[in-house]
PDB file of C-alpha atoms (C1' of nucleotides) in Angstrom:
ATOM      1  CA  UNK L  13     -23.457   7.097 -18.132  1.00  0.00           C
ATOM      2  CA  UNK L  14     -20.977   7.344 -15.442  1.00  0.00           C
ATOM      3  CA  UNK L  15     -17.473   7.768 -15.513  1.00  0.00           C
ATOM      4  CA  UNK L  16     -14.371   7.517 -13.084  1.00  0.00           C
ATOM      5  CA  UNK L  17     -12.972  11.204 -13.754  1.00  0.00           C
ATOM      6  CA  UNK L  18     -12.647  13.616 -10.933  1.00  0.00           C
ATOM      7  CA  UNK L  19     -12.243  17.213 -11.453  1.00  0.00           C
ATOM      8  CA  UNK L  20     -12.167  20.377  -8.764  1.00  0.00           C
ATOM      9  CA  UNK L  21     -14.646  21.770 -10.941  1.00  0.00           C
ATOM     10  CA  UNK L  22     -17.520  20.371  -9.909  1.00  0.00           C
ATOM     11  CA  UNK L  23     -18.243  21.901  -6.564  1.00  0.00           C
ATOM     12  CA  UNK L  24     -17.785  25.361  -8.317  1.00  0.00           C
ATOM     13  CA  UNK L  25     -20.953  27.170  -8.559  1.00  0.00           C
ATOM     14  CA  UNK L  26     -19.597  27.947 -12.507  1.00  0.00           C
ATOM     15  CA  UNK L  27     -21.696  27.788 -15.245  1.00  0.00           C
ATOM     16  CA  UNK L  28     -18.314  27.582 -17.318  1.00  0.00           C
ATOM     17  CA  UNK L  29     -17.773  23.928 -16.136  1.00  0.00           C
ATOM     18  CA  UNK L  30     -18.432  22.735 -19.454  1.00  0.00           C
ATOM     19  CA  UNK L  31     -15.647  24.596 -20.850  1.00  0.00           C
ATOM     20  CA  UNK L  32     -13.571  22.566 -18.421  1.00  0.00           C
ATOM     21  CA  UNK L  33     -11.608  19.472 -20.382  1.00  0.00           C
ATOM     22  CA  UNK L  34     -11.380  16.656 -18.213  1.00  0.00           C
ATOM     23  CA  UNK L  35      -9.560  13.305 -19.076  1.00  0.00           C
ATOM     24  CA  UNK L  36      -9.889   9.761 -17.323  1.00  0.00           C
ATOM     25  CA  UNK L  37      -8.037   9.588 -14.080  1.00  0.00           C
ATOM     26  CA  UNK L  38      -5.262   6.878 -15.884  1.00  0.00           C
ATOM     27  CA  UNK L  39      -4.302   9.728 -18.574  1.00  0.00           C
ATOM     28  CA  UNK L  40      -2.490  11.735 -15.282  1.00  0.00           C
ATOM     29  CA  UNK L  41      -0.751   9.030 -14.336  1.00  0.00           C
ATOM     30  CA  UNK L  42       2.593   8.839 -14.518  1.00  0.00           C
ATOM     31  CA  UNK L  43       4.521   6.533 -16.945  1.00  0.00           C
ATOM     32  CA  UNK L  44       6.054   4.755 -14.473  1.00  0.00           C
ATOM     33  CA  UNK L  45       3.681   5.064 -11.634  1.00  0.00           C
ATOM     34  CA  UNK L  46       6.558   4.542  -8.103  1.00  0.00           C
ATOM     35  CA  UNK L  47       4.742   1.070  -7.082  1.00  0.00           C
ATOM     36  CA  UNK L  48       4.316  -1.282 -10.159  1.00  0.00           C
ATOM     37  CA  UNK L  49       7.935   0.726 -11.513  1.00  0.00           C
ATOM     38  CA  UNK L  50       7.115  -1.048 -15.088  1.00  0.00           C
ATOM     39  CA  UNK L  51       5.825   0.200 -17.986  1.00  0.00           C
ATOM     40  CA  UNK L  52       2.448  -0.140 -18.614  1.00  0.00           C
ATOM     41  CA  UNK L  53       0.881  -1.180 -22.026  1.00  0.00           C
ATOM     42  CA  UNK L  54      -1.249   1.449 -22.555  1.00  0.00           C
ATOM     43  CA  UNK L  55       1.549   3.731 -21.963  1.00  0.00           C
ATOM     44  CA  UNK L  56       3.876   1.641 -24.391  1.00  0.00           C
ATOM     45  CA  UNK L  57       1.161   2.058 -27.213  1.00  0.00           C
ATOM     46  CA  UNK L  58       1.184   5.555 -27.000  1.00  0.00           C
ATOM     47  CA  UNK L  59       5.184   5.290 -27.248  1.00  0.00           C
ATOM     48  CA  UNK L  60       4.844   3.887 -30.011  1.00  0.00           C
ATOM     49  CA  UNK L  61       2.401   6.055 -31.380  1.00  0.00           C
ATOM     50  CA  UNK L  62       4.065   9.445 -31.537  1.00  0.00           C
ATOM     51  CA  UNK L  63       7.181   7.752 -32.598  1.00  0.00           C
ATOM     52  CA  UNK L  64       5.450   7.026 -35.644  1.00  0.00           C
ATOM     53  CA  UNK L  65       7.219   3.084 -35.108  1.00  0.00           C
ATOM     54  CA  UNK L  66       5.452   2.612 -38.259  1.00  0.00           C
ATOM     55  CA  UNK L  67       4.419  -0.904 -39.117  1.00  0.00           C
ATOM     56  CA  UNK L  68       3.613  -2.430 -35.652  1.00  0.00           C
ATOM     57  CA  UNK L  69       1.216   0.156 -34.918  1.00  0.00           C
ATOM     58  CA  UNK L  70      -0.647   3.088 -36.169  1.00  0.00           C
ATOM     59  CA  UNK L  71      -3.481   5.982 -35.545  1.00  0.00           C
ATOM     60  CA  UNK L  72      -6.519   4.971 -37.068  1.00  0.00           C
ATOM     61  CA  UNK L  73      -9.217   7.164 -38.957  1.00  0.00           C
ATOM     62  CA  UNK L  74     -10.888   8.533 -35.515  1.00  0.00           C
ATOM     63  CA  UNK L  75      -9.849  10.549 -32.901  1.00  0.00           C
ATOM     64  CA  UNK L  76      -7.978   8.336 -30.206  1.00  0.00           C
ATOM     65  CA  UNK L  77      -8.528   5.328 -32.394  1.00  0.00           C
ATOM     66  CA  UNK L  78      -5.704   3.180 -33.265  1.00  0.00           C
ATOM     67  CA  UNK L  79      -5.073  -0.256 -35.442  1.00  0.00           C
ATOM     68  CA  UNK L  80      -2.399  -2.752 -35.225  1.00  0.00           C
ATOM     69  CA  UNK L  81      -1.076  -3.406 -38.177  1.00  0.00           C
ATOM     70  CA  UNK L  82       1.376  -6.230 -37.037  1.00  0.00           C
ATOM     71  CA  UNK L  83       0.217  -8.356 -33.771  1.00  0.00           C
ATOM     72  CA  UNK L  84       2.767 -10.270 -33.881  1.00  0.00           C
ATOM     73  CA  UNK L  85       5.054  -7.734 -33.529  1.00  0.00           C
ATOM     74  CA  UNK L  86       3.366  -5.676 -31.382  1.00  0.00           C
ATOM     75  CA  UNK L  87       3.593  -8.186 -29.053  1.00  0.00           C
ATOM     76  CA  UNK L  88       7.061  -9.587 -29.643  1.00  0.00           C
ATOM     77  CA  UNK L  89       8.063  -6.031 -29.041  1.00  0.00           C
ATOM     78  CA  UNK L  90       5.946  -5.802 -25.925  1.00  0.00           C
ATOM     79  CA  UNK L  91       7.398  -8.996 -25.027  1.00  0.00           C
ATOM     80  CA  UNK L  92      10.902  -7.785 -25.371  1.00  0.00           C
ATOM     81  CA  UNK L  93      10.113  -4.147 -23.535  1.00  0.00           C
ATOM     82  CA  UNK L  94       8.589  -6.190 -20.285  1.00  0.00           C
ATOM     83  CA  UNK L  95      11.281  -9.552 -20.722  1.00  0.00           C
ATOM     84  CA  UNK L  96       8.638 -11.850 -21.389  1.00  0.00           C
ATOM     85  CA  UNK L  97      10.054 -13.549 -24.189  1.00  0.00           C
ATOM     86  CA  UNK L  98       6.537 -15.594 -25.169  1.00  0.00           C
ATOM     87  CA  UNK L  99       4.204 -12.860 -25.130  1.00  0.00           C
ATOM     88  CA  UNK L 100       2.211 -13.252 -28.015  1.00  0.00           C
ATOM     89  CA  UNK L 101      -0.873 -11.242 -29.509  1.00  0.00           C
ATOM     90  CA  UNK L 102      -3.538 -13.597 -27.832  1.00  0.00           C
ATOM     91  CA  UNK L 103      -1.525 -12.592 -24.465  1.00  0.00           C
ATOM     92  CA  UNK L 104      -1.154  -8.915 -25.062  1.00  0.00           C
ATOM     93  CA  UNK L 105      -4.825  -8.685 -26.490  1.00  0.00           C
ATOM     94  CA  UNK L 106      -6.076  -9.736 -22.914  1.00  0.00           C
ATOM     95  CA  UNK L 107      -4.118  -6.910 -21.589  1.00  0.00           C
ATOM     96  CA  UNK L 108      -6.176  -4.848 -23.975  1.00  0.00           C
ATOM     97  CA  UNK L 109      -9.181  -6.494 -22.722  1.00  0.00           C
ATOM     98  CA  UNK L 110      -8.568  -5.365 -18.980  1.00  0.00           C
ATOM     99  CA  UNK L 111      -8.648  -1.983 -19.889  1.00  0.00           C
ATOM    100  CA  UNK L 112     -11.948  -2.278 -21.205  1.00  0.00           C
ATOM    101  CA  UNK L 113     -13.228  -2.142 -17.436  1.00  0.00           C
ATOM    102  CA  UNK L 114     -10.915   0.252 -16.751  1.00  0.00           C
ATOM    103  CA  UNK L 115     -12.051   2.740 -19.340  1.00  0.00           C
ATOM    104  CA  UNK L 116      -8.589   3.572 -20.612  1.00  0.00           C
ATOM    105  CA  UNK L 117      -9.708   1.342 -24.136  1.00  0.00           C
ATOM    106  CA  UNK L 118     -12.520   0.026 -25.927  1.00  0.00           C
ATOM    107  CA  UNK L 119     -12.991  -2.042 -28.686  1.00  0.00           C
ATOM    108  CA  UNK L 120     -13.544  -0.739 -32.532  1.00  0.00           C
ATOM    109  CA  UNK L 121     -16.100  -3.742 -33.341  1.00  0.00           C
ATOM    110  CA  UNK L 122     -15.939  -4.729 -36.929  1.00  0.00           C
ATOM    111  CA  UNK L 123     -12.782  -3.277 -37.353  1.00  0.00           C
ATOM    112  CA  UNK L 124     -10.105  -5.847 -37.148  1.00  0.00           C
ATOM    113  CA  UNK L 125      -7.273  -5.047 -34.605  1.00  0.00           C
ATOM    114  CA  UNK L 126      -8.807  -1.522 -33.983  1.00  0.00           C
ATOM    115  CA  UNK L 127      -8.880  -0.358 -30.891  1.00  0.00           C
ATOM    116  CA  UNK L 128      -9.329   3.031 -29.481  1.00  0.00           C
ATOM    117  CA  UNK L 129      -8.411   5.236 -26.519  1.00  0.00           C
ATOM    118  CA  UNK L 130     -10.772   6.849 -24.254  1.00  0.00           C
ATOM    119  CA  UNK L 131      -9.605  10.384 -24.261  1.00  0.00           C
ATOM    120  CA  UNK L 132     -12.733  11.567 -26.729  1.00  0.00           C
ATOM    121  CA  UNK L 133     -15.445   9.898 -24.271  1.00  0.00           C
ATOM    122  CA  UNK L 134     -14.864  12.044 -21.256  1.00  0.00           C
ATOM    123  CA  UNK L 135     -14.697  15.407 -22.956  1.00  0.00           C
ATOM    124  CA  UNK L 136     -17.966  17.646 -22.373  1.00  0.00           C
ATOM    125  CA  UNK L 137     -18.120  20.115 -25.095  1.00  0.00           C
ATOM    126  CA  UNK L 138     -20.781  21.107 -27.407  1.00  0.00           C
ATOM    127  CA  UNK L 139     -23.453  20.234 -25.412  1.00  0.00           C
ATOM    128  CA  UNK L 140     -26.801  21.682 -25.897  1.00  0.00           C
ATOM    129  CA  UNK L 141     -28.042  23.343 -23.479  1.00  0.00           C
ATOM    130  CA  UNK L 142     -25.541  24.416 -21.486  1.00  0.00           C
ATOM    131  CA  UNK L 143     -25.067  28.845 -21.675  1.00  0.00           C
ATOM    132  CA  UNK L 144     -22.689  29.737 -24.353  1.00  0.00           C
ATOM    133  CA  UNK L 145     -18.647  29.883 -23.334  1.00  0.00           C
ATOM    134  CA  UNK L 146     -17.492  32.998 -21.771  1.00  0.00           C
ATOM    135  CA  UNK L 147     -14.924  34.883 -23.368  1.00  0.00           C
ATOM    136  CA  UNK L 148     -11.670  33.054 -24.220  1.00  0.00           C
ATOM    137  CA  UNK L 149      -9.395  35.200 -21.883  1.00  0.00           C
ATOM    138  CA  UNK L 150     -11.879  34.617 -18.377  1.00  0.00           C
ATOM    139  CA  UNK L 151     -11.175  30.804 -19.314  1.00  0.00           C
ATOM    140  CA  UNK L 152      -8.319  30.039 -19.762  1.00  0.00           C
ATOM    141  CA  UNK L 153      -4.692  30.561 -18.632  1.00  0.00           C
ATOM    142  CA  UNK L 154      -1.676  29.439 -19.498  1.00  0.00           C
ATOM    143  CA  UNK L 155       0.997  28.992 -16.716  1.00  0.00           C
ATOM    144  CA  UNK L 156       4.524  28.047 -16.902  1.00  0.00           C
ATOM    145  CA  UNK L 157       7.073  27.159 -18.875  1.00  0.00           C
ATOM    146  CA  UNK L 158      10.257  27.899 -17.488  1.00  0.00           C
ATOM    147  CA  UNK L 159      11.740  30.890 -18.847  1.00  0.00           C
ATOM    148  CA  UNK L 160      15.482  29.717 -19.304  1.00  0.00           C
ATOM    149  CA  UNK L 161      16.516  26.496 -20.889  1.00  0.00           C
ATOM    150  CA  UNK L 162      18.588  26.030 -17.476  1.00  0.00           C
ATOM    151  CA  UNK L 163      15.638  26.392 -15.288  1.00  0.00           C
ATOM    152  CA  UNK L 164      14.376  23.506 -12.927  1.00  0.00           C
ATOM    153  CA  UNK L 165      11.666  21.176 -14.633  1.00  0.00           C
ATOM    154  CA  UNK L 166       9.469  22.846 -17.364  1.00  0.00           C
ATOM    155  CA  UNK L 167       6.316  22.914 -16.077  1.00  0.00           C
ATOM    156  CA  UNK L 168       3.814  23.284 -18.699  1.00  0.00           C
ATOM    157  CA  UNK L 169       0.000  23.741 -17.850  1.00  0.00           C
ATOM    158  CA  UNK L 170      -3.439  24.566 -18.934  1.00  0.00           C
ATOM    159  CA  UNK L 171      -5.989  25.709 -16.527  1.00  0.00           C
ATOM    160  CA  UNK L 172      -9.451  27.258 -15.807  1.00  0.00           C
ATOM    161  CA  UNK L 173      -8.985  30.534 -14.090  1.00  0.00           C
ATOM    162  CA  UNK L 174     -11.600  29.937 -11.142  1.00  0.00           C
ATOM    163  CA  UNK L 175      -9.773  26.883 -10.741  1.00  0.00           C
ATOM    164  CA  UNK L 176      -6.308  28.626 -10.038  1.00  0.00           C
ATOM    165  CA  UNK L 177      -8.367  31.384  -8.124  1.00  0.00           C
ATOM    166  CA  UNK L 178     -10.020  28.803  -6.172  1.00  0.00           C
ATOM    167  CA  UNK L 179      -6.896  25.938  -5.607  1.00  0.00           C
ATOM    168  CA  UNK L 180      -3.969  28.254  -6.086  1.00  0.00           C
ATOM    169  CA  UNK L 181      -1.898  25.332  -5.332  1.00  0.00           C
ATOM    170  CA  UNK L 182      -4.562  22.393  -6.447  1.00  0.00           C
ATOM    171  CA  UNK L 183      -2.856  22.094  -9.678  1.00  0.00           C
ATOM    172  CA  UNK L 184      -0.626  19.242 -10.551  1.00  0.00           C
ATOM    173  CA  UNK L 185       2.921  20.227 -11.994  1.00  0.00           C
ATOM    174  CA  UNK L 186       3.957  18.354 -14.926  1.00  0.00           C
ATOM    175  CA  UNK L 187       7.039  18.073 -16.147  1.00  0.00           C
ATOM    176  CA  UNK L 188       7.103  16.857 -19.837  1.00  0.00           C
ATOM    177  CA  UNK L 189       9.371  14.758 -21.140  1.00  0.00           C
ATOM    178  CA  UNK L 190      11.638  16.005 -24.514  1.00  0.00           C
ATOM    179  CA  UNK L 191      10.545  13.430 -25.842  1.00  0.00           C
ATOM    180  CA  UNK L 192       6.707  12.580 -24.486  1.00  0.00           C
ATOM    181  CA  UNK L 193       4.302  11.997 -27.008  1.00  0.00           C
ATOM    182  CA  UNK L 194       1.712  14.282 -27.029  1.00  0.00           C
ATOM    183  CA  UNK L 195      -1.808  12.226 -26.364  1.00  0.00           C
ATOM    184  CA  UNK L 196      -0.016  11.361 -23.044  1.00  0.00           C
ATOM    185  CA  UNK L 197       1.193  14.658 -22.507  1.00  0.00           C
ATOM    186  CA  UNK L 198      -1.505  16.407 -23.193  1.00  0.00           C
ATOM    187  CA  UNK L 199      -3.789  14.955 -20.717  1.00  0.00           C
ATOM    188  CA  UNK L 200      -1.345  14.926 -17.909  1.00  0.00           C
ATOM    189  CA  UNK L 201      -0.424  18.639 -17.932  1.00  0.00           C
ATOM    190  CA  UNK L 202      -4.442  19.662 -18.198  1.00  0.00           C
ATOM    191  CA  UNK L 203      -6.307  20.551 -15.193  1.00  0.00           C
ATOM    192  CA  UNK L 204      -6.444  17.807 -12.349  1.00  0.00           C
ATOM    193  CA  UNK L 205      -6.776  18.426  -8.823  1.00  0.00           C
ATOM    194  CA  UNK L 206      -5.152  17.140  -5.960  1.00  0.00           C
ATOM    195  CA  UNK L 207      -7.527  17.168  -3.384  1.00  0.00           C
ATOM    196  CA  UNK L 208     -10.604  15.646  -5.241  1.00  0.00           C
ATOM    197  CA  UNK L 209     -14.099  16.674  -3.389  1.00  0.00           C
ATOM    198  CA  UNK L 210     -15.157  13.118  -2.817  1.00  0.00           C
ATOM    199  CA  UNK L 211     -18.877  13.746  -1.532  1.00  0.00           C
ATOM    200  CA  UNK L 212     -19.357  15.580  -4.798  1.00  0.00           C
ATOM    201  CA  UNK L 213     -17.163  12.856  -6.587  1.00  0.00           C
ATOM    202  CA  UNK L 214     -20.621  11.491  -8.326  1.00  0.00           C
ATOM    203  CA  UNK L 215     -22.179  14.933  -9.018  1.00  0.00           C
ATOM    204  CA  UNK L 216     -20.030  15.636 -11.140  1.00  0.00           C
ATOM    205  CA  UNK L 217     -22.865  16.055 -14.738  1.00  0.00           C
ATOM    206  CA  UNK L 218     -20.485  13.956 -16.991  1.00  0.00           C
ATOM    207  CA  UNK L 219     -22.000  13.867 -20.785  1.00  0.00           C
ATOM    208  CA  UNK L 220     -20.571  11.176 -22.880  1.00  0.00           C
ATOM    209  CA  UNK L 221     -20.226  13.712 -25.827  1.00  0.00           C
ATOM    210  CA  UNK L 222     -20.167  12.591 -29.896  1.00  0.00           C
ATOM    211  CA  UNK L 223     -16.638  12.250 -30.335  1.00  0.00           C
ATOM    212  CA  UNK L 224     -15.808  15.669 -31.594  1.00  0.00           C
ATOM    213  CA  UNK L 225     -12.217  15.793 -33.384  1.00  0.00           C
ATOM    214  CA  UNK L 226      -9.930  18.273 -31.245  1.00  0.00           C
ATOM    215  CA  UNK L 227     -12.130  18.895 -28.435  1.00  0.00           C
ATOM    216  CA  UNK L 228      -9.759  18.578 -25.816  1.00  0.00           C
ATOM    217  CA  UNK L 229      -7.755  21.277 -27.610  1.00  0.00           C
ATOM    218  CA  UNK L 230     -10.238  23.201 -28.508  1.00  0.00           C
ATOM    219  CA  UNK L 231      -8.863  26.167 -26.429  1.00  0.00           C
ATOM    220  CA  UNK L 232      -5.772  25.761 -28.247  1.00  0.00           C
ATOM    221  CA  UNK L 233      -7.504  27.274 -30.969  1.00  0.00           C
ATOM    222  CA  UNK L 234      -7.977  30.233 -29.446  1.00  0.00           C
ATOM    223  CA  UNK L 235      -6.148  32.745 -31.774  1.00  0.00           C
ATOM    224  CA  UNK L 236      -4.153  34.060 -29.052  1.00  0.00           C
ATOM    225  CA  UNK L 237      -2.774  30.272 -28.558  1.00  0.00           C
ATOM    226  CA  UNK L 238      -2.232  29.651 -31.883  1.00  0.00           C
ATOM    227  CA  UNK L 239       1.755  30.353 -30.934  1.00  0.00           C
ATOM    228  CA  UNK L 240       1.560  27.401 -28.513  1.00  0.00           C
ATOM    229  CA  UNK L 241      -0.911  25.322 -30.296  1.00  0.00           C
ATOM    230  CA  UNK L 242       2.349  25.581 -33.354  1.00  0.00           C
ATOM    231  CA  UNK L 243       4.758  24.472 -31.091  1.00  0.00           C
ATOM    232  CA  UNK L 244       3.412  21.453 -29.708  1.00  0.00           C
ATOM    233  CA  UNK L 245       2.809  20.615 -33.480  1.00  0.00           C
ATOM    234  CA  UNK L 246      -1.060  19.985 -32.151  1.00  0.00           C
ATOM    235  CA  UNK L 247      -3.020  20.621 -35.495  1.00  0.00           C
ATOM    236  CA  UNK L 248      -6.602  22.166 -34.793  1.00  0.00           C
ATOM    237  CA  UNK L 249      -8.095  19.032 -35.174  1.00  0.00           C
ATOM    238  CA  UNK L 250      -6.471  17.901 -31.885  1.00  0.00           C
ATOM    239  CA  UNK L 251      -4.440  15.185 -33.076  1.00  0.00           C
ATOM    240  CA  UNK L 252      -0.788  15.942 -32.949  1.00  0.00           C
ATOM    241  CA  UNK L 253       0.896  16.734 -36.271  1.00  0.00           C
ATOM    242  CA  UNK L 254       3.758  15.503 -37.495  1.00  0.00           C
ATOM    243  CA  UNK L 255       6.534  15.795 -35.152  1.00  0.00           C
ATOM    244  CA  UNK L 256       9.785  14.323 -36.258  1.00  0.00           C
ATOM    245  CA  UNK L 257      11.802  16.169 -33.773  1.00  0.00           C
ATOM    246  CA  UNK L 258       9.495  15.969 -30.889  1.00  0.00           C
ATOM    247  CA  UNK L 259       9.756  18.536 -28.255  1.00  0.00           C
ATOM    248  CA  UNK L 260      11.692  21.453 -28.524  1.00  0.00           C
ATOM    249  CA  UNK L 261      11.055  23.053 -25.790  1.00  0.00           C
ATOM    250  CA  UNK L 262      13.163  26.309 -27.122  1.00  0.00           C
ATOM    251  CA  UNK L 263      10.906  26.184 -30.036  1.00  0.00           C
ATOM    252  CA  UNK L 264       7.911  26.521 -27.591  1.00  0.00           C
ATOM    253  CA  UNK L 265       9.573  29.023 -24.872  1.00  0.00           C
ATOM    254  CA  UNK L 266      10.175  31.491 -28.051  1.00  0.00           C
ATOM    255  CA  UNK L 267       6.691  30.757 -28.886  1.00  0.00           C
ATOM    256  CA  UNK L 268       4.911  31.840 -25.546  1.00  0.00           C
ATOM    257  CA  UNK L 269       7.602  34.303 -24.534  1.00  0.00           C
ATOM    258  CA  UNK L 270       7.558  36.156 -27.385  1.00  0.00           C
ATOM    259  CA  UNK L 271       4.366  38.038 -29.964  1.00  0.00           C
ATOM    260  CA  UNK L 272       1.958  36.964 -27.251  1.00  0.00           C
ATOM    261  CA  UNK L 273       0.533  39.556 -25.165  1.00  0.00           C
ATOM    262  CA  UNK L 274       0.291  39.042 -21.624  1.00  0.00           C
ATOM    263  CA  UNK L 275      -2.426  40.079 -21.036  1.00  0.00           C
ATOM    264  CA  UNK L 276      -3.762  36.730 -22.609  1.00  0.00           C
ATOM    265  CA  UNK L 277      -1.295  34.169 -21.319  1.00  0.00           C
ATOM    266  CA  UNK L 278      -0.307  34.416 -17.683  1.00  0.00           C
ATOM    267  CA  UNK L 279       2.891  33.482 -17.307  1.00  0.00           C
ATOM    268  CA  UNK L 280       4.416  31.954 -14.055  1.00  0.00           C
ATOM    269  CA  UNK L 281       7.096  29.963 -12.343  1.00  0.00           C
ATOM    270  CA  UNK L 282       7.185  27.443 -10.182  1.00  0.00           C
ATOM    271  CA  UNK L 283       9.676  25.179  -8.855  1.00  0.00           C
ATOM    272  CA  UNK L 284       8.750  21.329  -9.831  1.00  0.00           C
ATOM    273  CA  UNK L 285      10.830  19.976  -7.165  1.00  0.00           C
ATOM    274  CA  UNK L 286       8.918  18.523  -4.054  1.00  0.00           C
ATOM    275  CA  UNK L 287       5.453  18.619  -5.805  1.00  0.00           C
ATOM    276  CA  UNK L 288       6.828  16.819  -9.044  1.00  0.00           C
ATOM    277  CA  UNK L 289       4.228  13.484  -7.826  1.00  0.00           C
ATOM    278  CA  UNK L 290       1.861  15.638 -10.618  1.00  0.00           C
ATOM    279  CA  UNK L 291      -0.952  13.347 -11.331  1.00  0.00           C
ATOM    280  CA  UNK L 292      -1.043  10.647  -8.850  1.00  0.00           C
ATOM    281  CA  UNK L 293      -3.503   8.827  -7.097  1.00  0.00           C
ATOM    282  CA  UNK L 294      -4.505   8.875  -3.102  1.00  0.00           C
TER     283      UNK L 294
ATOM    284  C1'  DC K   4     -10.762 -12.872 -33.937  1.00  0.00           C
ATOM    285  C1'  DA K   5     -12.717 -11.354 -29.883  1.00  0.00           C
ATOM    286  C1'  DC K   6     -14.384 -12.032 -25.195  1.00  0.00           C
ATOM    287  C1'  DG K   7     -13.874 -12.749 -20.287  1.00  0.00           C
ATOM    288  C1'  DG K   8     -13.220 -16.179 -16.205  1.00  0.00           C
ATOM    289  C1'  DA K   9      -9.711 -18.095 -13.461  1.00  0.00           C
ATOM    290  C1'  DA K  10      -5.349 -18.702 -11.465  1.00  0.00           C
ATOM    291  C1'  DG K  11      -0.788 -17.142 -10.767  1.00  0.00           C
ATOM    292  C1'  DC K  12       3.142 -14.043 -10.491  1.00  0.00           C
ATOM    293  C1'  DG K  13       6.278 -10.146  -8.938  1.00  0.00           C
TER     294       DG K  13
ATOM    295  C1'  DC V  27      -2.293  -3.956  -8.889  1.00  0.00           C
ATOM    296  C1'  DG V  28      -1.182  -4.881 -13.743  1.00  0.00           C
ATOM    297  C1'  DC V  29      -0.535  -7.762 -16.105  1.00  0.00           C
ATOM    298  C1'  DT V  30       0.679 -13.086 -17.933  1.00  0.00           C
ATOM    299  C1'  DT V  31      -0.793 -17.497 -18.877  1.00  0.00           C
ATOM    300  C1'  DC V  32      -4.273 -20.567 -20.210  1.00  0.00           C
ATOM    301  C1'  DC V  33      -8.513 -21.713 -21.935  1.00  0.00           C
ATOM    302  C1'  DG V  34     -13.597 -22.389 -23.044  1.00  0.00           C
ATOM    303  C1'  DT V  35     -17.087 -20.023 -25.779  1.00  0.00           C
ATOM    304  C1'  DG V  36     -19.154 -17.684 -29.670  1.00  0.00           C
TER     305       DG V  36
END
DNA sequence: CACGGAAGCG
DNA sequence: CGCTTCCGTG
């Protein structure tokens, strides 16, 4: 199985690559990506997701998996988001369709109206054979967050160590909305290099893993996340909790600032400003 | 309902 | 390029 991600972790001699959570390239785009400057569906459905707009739309039972509960209004609202007043479900379900090919969806057969993101598919954890993760604090660091509420764009990121060793400056900013619901955060603030190794670009050992609930967040459970893990209302089954309020980014600056020791979260600053293009595409 | 080709549009 | 519109097929 073959996939379209690209990661800067491939050409690393690392046995830890595995550890490495990688999402389809479309989950670090931007919302609204400079050239098309319009929404874009998959993007709208996740809107709609973390705002919980009820009725319309709603998770489904797995991971990434979502069912829509009124087509009709789905796509009237669609309709009204893009001003194309006759959009109807048979319209918006081709749209769907296209991103078959494109990875970002696929279809839940049998289930009526269920479709499901992609997220889950590219994730390589838990696979046998591969030497047993190192210890949590050689793995992972956590950069960023701007230490005043007044600072320049929060930059919030998650990152393999050899990766920041390797391509100090090969990793994307991303600057979270308030209000950015977390499957789209999420991917776009996780580890995705700017300078992608093309040659290697299909060496890359991709495993389509089992779909294994919370396993792009799995280093959030690491106890010594937990703090952050609680503020971005992620439960440790991956899926985002509850969130009424969204992002309060206070909430999470108290979180990483204070009770966690530094040792184990590596704090830093960096200006968002002329690198702020944070996931996008040659 | 779901699929995907084909043409068209901004 | 990311849909929108339309439509034949199963």
């Amino acid at each position: 199985m073959q996939c379209s991600c690209s990661s800067s972790v491939g050409h690393l001699s690392s046995p830890y690559w595995s550890r490495t959570v990688l999402f389809p390239d479309w989950a670090y785009k931007p919302a609204w990506s400079p050239g098309s400057r319009q929404v874009q569906l998959w993007h709208f459905l996740l809107e709609l997701l973390a705002r919980g707009e009820g009725g319309a739309i709603g998770w489904g039972g797995e991971w990434g998996e979502f069912v829509i509960r009124d087509p009709e209004r789905l796509a009237r609202l669609w309709g009204e988001r893009k001003g194309k007043p006759h959009m109807n479900y048979d319209k918006l379900s081709r749209a769907l369709r296209y991103y078959y090919n494109k990875r970002i969806l696929h279809k839940t057969k049998g289930k009526r109206f269920t479709y499901k993101f992609n997220f889950s598919k590219l994730i390589m954890v838990n696979y046998p054979g591969l030497p047993p993760p190192p210890p949590a604090h050689q793995v992972i660091s956590i950069a960023a967050l701007s230490p005043s509420p007044s600072s320049p764009p929060t930059v919030v990121r998650l990152c393999v160590e050899e990766q920041v060793r390797e391509h100090p400056s090969a990793i994307p900013l991303c600057a979270p909305v308030q209000s950015a619901p977390h499957p789209f955060w999420l991917p776009c603030c996780l580890p995705k290099p700017l300078t992608t190794p093309r040659a290697l670009h299909g060496q890359i050992p991709f495993i389509s893993a089992p779909a294994c609930p919370g396993a792009n967040l799995r280093e959030l459970r690491e106890p010594s996340l937990q703090p952050l893990a609680s503020a971005l209302h992620v439960s440790t089954n991956g899926w985002p909790l509850k969130s009424p309020a969204g992002w309060d980014l206070n909430h999470i600056r108290r979180s990483l600032f204070g009770g966690v020791k530094q040792t184990e979260i590596r704090v830093e600053q960096r200006r968002a400003g002329s690198d702020a293009q944070m996931g996008e595409r040659e």
